[in-house]
PDB file of C-alpha atoms in Angstrom:
ATOM      1  CA  MET S   1     -62.491 108.358 134.512  1.00  0.00           C
ATOM      2  CA  ARG S   2     -64.681 107.894 131.410  1.00  0.00           C
ATOM      3  CA  ILE S   3     -64.594 110.944 129.117  1.00  0.00           C
ATOM      4  CA  VAL S   4     -68.422 111.777 127.994  1.00  0.00           C
ATOM      5  CA  THR S   5     -68.418 113.008 124.221  1.00  0.00           C
ATOM      6  CA  VAL S   6     -71.945 113.720 122.283  1.00  0.00           C
ATOM      7  CA  VAL S   7     -71.926 113.324 118.188  1.00  0.00           C
ATOM      8  CA  ASP S   8     -74.530 113.528 115.216  1.00  0.00           C
ATOM      9  CA  TYR S   9     -76.239 110.827 114.981  1.00  0.00           C
ATOM     10  CA  ASP S  10     -75.333 108.536 113.325  1.00  0.00           C
ATOM     11  CA  THR S  11     -77.263 106.381 109.673  1.00  0.00           C
ATOM     12  CA  GLN S  12     -74.204 103.066 110.596  1.00  0.00           C
ATOM     13  CA  TRP S  13     -76.312 102.831 114.456  1.00  0.00           C
ATOM     14  CA  PRO S  14     -78.546 100.760 113.710  1.00  0.00           C
ATOM     15  CA  ASP S  15     -77.055  97.619 111.912  1.00  0.00           C
ATOM     16  CA  VAL S  16     -74.615  98.270 114.816  1.00  0.00           C
ATOM     17  CA  PHE S  17     -77.646  97.264 116.910  1.00  0.00           C
ATOM     18  CA  THR S  18     -78.245  94.625 114.771  1.00  0.00           C
ATOM     19  CA  ALA S  19     -74.613  93.884 114.627  1.00  0.00           C
ATOM     20  CA  GLU S  20     -74.218  93.080 118.640  1.00  0.00           C
ATOM     21  CA  ARG S  21     -78.059  91.824 118.500  1.00  0.00           C
ATOM     22  CA  ALA S  22     -77.119  88.979 116.676  1.00  0.00           C
ATOM     23  CA  ARG S  23     -73.745  88.057 118.574  1.00  0.00           C
ATOM     24  CA  LEU S  24     -76.128  88.407 122.007  1.00  0.00           C
ATOM     25  CA  GLN S  25     -78.902  86.236 121.133  1.00  0.00           C
ATOM     26  CA  GLN S  26     -76.257  83.178 119.425  1.00  0.00           C
ATOM     27  CA  THR S  27     -74.005  83.499 122.700  1.00  0.00           C
ATOM     28  CA  ILE S  28     -77.434  84.192 125.367  1.00  0.00           C
ATOM     29  CA  GLY S  29     -80.402  83.720 123.253  1.00  0.00           C
ATOM     30  CA  LYS S  30     -81.376  80.982 126.023  1.00  0.00           C
ATOM     31  CA  VAL S  31     -82.467  83.061 128.584  1.00  0.00           C
ATOM     32  CA  VAL S  32     -83.026  86.256 126.107  1.00  0.00           C
ATOM     33  CA  SER S  33     -87.164  86.790 125.371  1.00  0.00           C
ATOM     34  CA  ARG S  34     -86.786  90.273 124.061  1.00  0.00           C
ATOM     35  CA  ILE S  35     -83.935  92.929 122.251  1.00  0.00           C
ATOM     36  CA  HIS S  36     -84.392  96.298 122.367  1.00  0.00           C
ATOM     37  CA  HIS S  37     -82.295  99.379 120.854  1.00  0.00           C
ATOM     38  CA  ILE S  38     -82.610 102.237 123.594  1.00  0.00           C
ATOM     39  CA  SER S  39     -81.111 105.883 124.424  1.00  0.00           C
ATOM     40  CA  SER S  40     -80.442 108.397 122.341  1.00  0.00           C
ATOM     41  CA  THR S  41     -78.480 105.801 119.955  1.00  0.00           C
ATOM     42  CA  SER S  42     -81.916 104.368 118.230  1.00  0.00           C
ATOM     43  CA  VAL S  43     -84.311 107.730 117.979  1.00  0.00           C
ATOM     44  CA  PRO S  44     -83.392 109.048 114.072  1.00  0.00           C
ATOM     45  CA  GLY S  45     -81.568 112.272 113.572  1.00  0.00           C
ATOM     46  CA  LEU S  46     -80.938 112.536 118.024  1.00  0.00           C
ATOM     47  CA  ALA S  47     -77.061 113.319 118.844  1.00  0.00           C
ATOM     48  CA  ALA S  48     -75.726 111.176 121.165  1.00  0.00           C
ATOM     49  CA  LYS S  49     -73.396 109.935 123.078  1.00  0.00           C
ATOM     50  CA  PRO S  50     -71.397 106.572 120.568  1.00  0.00           C
ATOM     51  CA  VAL S  51     -72.540 103.830 122.854  1.00  0.00           C
ATOM     52  CA  ILE S  52     -75.729 101.650 121.479  1.00  0.00           C
ATOM     53  CA  ASP S  53     -77.570 101.081 124.660  1.00  0.00           C
ATOM     54  CA  ILE S  54     -79.552  97.110 124.119  1.00  0.00           C
ATOM     55  CA  LEU S  55     -82.403  95.872 126.602  1.00  0.00           C
ATOM     56  CA  LEU S  56     -82.924  92.705 127.274  1.00  0.00           C
ATOM     57  CA  GLU S  57     -86.384  91.256 128.668  1.00  0.00           C
ATOM     58  CA  VAL S  58     -84.931  88.003 130.288  1.00  0.00           C
ATOM     59  CA  GLU S  59     -87.277  85.712 132.134  1.00  0.00           C
ATOM     60  CA  SER S  60     -84.344  84.906 135.138  1.00  0.00           C
ATOM     61  CA  LEU S  61     -81.820  87.557 136.541  1.00  0.00           C
ATOM     62  CA  ASP S  62     -80.558  84.685 138.187  1.00  0.00           C
ATOM     63  CA  ALA S  63     -80.287  82.562 134.582  1.00  0.00           C
ATOM     64  CA  LEU S  64     -78.261  85.994 132.467  1.00  0.00           C
ATOM     65  CA  ASP S  65     -76.391  85.552 135.784  1.00  0.00           C
ATOM     66  CA  GLN S  66     -75.024  82.505 134.831  1.00  0.00           C
ATOM     67  CA  PHE S  67     -73.687  83.870 131.622  1.00  0.00           C
ATOM     68  CA  ASN S  68     -71.418  86.047 133.091  1.00  0.00           C
ATOM     69  CA  ALA S  69     -68.140  84.601 131.417  1.00  0.00           C
ATOM     70  CA  VAL S  70     -69.839  84.158 127.865  1.00  0.00           C
ATOM     71  CA  MET S  71     -70.789  87.551 127.684  1.00  0.00           C
ATOM     72  CA  GLU S  72     -67.233  88.638 128.814  1.00  0.00           C
ATOM     73  CA  CYS S  73     -65.980  86.476 125.626  1.00  0.00           C
ATOM     74  CA  ILE S  74     -67.743  88.241 123.957  1.00  0.00           C
ATOM     75  CA  GLY S  75     -65.956  91.865 125.172  1.00  0.00           C
ATOM     76  CA  TYR S  76     -68.776  92.664 127.879  1.00  0.00           C
ATOM     77  CA  THR S  77     -67.444  93.456 131.119  1.00  0.00           C
ATOM     78  CA  ALA S  78     -70.446  92.176 133.830  1.00  0.00           C
ATOM     79  CA  ARG S  79     -71.127  94.985 136.193  1.00  0.00           C
ATOM     80  CA  GLY S  80     -73.920  93.313 138.278  1.00  0.00           C
ATOM     81  CA  GLU S  81     -76.694  95.805 138.947  1.00  0.00           C
ATOM     82  CA  ASN S  82     -74.682  99.190 139.403  1.00  0.00           C
ATOM     83  CA  GLY S  83     -77.374 101.102 141.413  1.00  0.00           C
ATOM     84  CA  ILE S  84     -80.333  99.623 139.881  1.00  0.00           C
ATOM     85  CA  PRO S  85     -82.093  97.299 141.266  1.00  0.00           C
ATOM     86  CA  HIS S  86     -82.919  94.614 140.196  1.00  0.00           C
ATOM     87  CA  ARG S  87     -81.291  95.627 137.026  1.00  0.00           C
ATOM     88  CA  ARG S  88     -78.087  94.220 135.586  1.00  0.00           C
ATOM     89  CA  TYR S  89     -75.619  95.809 133.567  1.00  0.00           C
ATOM     90  CA  PHE S  90     -72.793  95.093 131.338  1.00  0.00           C
ATOM     91  CA  THR S  91     -69.881  97.375 129.712  1.00  0.00           C
ATOM     92  CA  LYS S  92     -68.343  97.091 125.953  1.00  0.00           C
ATOM     93  CA  GLY S  93     -65.259  98.961 125.252  1.00  0.00           C
ATOM     94  CA  GLY S  94     -63.418 100.358 128.792  1.00  0.00           C
ATOM     95  CA  ASP S  95     -63.299 103.320 128.979  1.00  0.00           C
ATOM     96  CA  GLN S  96     -64.311 104.154 125.139  1.00  0.00           C
ATOM     97  CA  ARG S  97     -66.868 102.438 125.794  1.00  0.00           C
ATOM     98  CA  SER S  98     -68.924 101.540 122.314  1.00  0.00           C
ATOM     99  CA  HIS S  99     -72.022  99.194 124.148  1.00  0.00           C
ATOM    100  CA  GLN S 100     -74.292  99.446 127.568  1.00  0.00           C
ATOM    101  CA  VAL S 101     -76.732  96.433 127.660  1.00  0.00           C
ATOM    102  CA  HIS S 102     -79.144  97.025 130.538  1.00  0.00           C
ATOM    103  CA  ALA S 103     -81.315  93.208 132.049  1.00  0.00           C
ATOM    104  CA  PHE S 104     -84.629  93.610 133.592  1.00  0.00           C
ATOM    105  CA  VAL S 105     -87.488  90.300 134.033  1.00  0.00           C
ATOM    106  CA  VAL S 106     -90.239  90.338 131.385  1.00  0.00           C
ATOM    107  CA  GLY S 107     -92.520  93.321 132.840  1.00  0.00           C
ATOM    108  CA  ASP S 108     -90.284  94.758 135.475  1.00  0.00           C
ATOM    109  CA  LYS S 109     -91.161  98.519 134.961  1.00  0.00           C
ATOM    110  CA  GLN S 110     -88.159  99.756 133.594  1.00  0.00           C
ATOM    111  CA  ILE S 111     -88.968  98.443 130.477  1.00  0.00           C
ATOM    112  CA  ILE S 112     -92.026 100.294 130.784  1.00  0.00           C
ATOM    113  CA  LYS S 113     -90.292 102.887 130.611  1.00  0.00           C
ATOM    114  CA  HIS S 114     -87.428 102.619 128.752  1.00  0.00           C
ATOM    115  CA  LEU S 115     -89.580 101.943 125.664  1.00  0.00           C
ATOM    116  CA  ALA S 116     -91.706 104.609 126.317  1.00  0.00           C
ATOM    117  CA  PHE S 117     -88.643 107.540 126.301  1.00  0.00           C
ATOM    118  CA  ARG S 118     -87.150 106.154 123.242  1.00  0.00           C
ATOM    119  CA  ASP S 119     -90.786 106.073 121.499  1.00  0.00           C
ATOM    120  CA  TYR S 120     -91.693 109.762 122.828  1.00  0.00           C
ATOM    121  CA  LEU S 121     -88.081 110.674 120.918  1.00  0.00           C
ATOM    122  CA  ARG S 122     -89.163 109.369 118.214  1.00  0.00           C
ATOM    123  CA  LYS S 123     -92.606 111.459 117.983  1.00  0.00           C
ATOM    124  CA  ASN S 124     -91.503 114.189 119.003  1.00  0.00           C
ATOM    125  CA  PRO S 125     -88.765 116.068 116.712  1.00  0.00           C
ATOM    126  CA  LYS S 126     -89.135 119.287 118.494  1.00  0.00           C
ATOM    127  CA  ALA S 127     -89.014 117.345 122.318  1.00  0.00           C
ATOM    128  CA  ALA S 128     -85.643 115.254 120.397  1.00  0.00           C
ATOM    129  CA  GLU S 129     -84.274 118.569 119.687  1.00  0.00           C
ATOM    130  CA  GLN S 130     -83.872 120.272 122.604  1.00  0.00           C
ATOM    131  CA  TYR S 131     -82.756 116.493 124.301  1.00  0.00           C
ATOM    132  CA  ALA S 132     -80.438 116.880 121.654  1.00  0.00           C
ATOM    133  CA  GLU S 133     -79.919 120.976 123.153  1.00  0.00           C
ATOM    134  CA  ILE S 134     -79.286 119.895 126.212  1.00  0.00           C
ATOM    135  CA  LYS S 135     -76.792 117.609 125.872  1.00  0.00           C
ATOM    136  CA  ARG S 136     -74.955 119.199 123.954  1.00  0.00           C
ATOM    137  CA  ALA S 137     -74.822 122.471 126.285  1.00  0.00           C
ATOM    138  CA  ALA S 138     -74.393 120.125 129.124  1.00  0.00           C
ATOM    139  CA  ILE S 139     -70.852 118.519 127.480  1.00  0.00           C
ATOM    140  CA  LEU S 140     -69.706 121.793 127.824  1.00  0.00           C
ATOM    141  CA  THR S 141     -70.715 122.699 131.655  1.00  0.00           C
ATOM    142  CA  SER S 142     -70.186 119.871 133.238  1.00  0.00           C
ATOM    143  CA  ASN S 143     -66.614 119.528 131.226  1.00  0.00           C
ATOM    144  CA  ARG S 144     -67.021 115.976 129.501  1.00  0.00           C
ATOM    145  CA  ASN S 145     -67.389 113.994 133.675  1.00  0.00           C
ATOM    146  CA  SER S 146     -70.141 111.620 133.141  1.00  0.00           C
ATOM    147  CA  HIS S 147     -71.483 111.992 136.718  1.00  0.00           C
ATOM    148  CA  ILE S 148     -71.926 115.248 135.947  1.00  0.00           C
ATOM    149  CA  TYR S 149     -72.943 115.107 132.392  1.00  0.00           C
ATOM    150  CA  SER S 150     -76.154 112.838 134.093  1.00  0.00           C
ATOM    151  CA  ARG S 151     -77.460 115.307 136.441  1.00  0.00           C
ATOM    152  CA  LEU S 152     -77.781 118.390 133.828  1.00  0.00           C
ATOM    153  CA  LYS S 153     -79.792 116.321 132.114  1.00  0.00           C
ATOM    154  CA  ALA S 154     -81.901 114.934 134.211  1.00  0.00           C
ATOM    155  CA  ASP S 155     -85.124 117.413 135.296  1.00  0.00           C
ATOM    156  CA  PHE S 156     -85.210 116.807 130.749  1.00  0.00           C
ATOM    157  CA  ILE S 157     -85.329 113.024 131.285  1.00  0.00           C
ATOM    158  CA  GLU S 158     -87.821 113.187 134.346  1.00  0.00           C
ATOM    159  CA  TYR S 159     -90.622 115.766 132.533  1.00  0.00           C
ATOM    160  CA  HIS S 160     -90.440 113.776 129.173  1.00  0.00           C
ATOM    161  CA  LEU S 161     -91.146 110.985 130.234  1.00  0.00           C
ATOM    162  CA  ARG S 162     -93.403 111.696 132.625  1.00  0.00           C
ATOM    163  CA  LEU S 163     -95.242 112.839 129.567  1.00  0.00           C
ATOM    164  CA  ALA S 164     -93.954 109.103 127.525  1.00  0.00           C
ATOM    165  CA  LEU S 165     -95.209 107.351 130.579  1.00  0.00           C
ATOM    166  CA  MET S 166     -99.610 109.515 130.047  1.00  0.00           C
ATOM    167  CA  ASP S 167     -98.604 108.607 126.469  1.00  0.00           C
ATOM    168  CA  VAL S 168     -98.290 104.347 127.472  1.00  0.00           C
ATOM    169  CA  ALA S 169    -100.827 104.568 129.562  1.00  0.00           C
ATOM    170  CA  ARG S 170    -103.879 106.564 127.132  1.00  0.00           C
ATOM    171  CA  SER S 171    -102.710 103.704 124.496  1.00  0.00           C
TER     172      SER S 171
END
């Protein structure tokens, strides 16, 4: 089982994302419309698991599926939907995960949710700091178990995602 850690924000995370985005564009760019840096490593100053989360907007999941072997050549493991319908999920780094790729078809509601939550945390430093505190407490309470850790953050995420989506609706 993968053991989760939370570390202070690393100013190199945006550069790590930029390098990986270039690698993905070069490798699978034919099927990708947009590539976004999401989750906690995309929020300046926010403590996070040291895993770069990447969101791909693609025209077709079937077309992306044709690139699973190519993704493996650059270090990713294809995990299919992995519990979220209409998603393709890839991980890199094995138990020492370094990257996660979440792919959805352009216009999927999950894209809106991911980007809204990221942007909300970027605009609300107090909420981001509260989230960091919850994550640090969750690491200790969960004994670094990834499933328990995720459950302990769920209420915060649900509440603040609603606020983030209300911000998007007002825009």
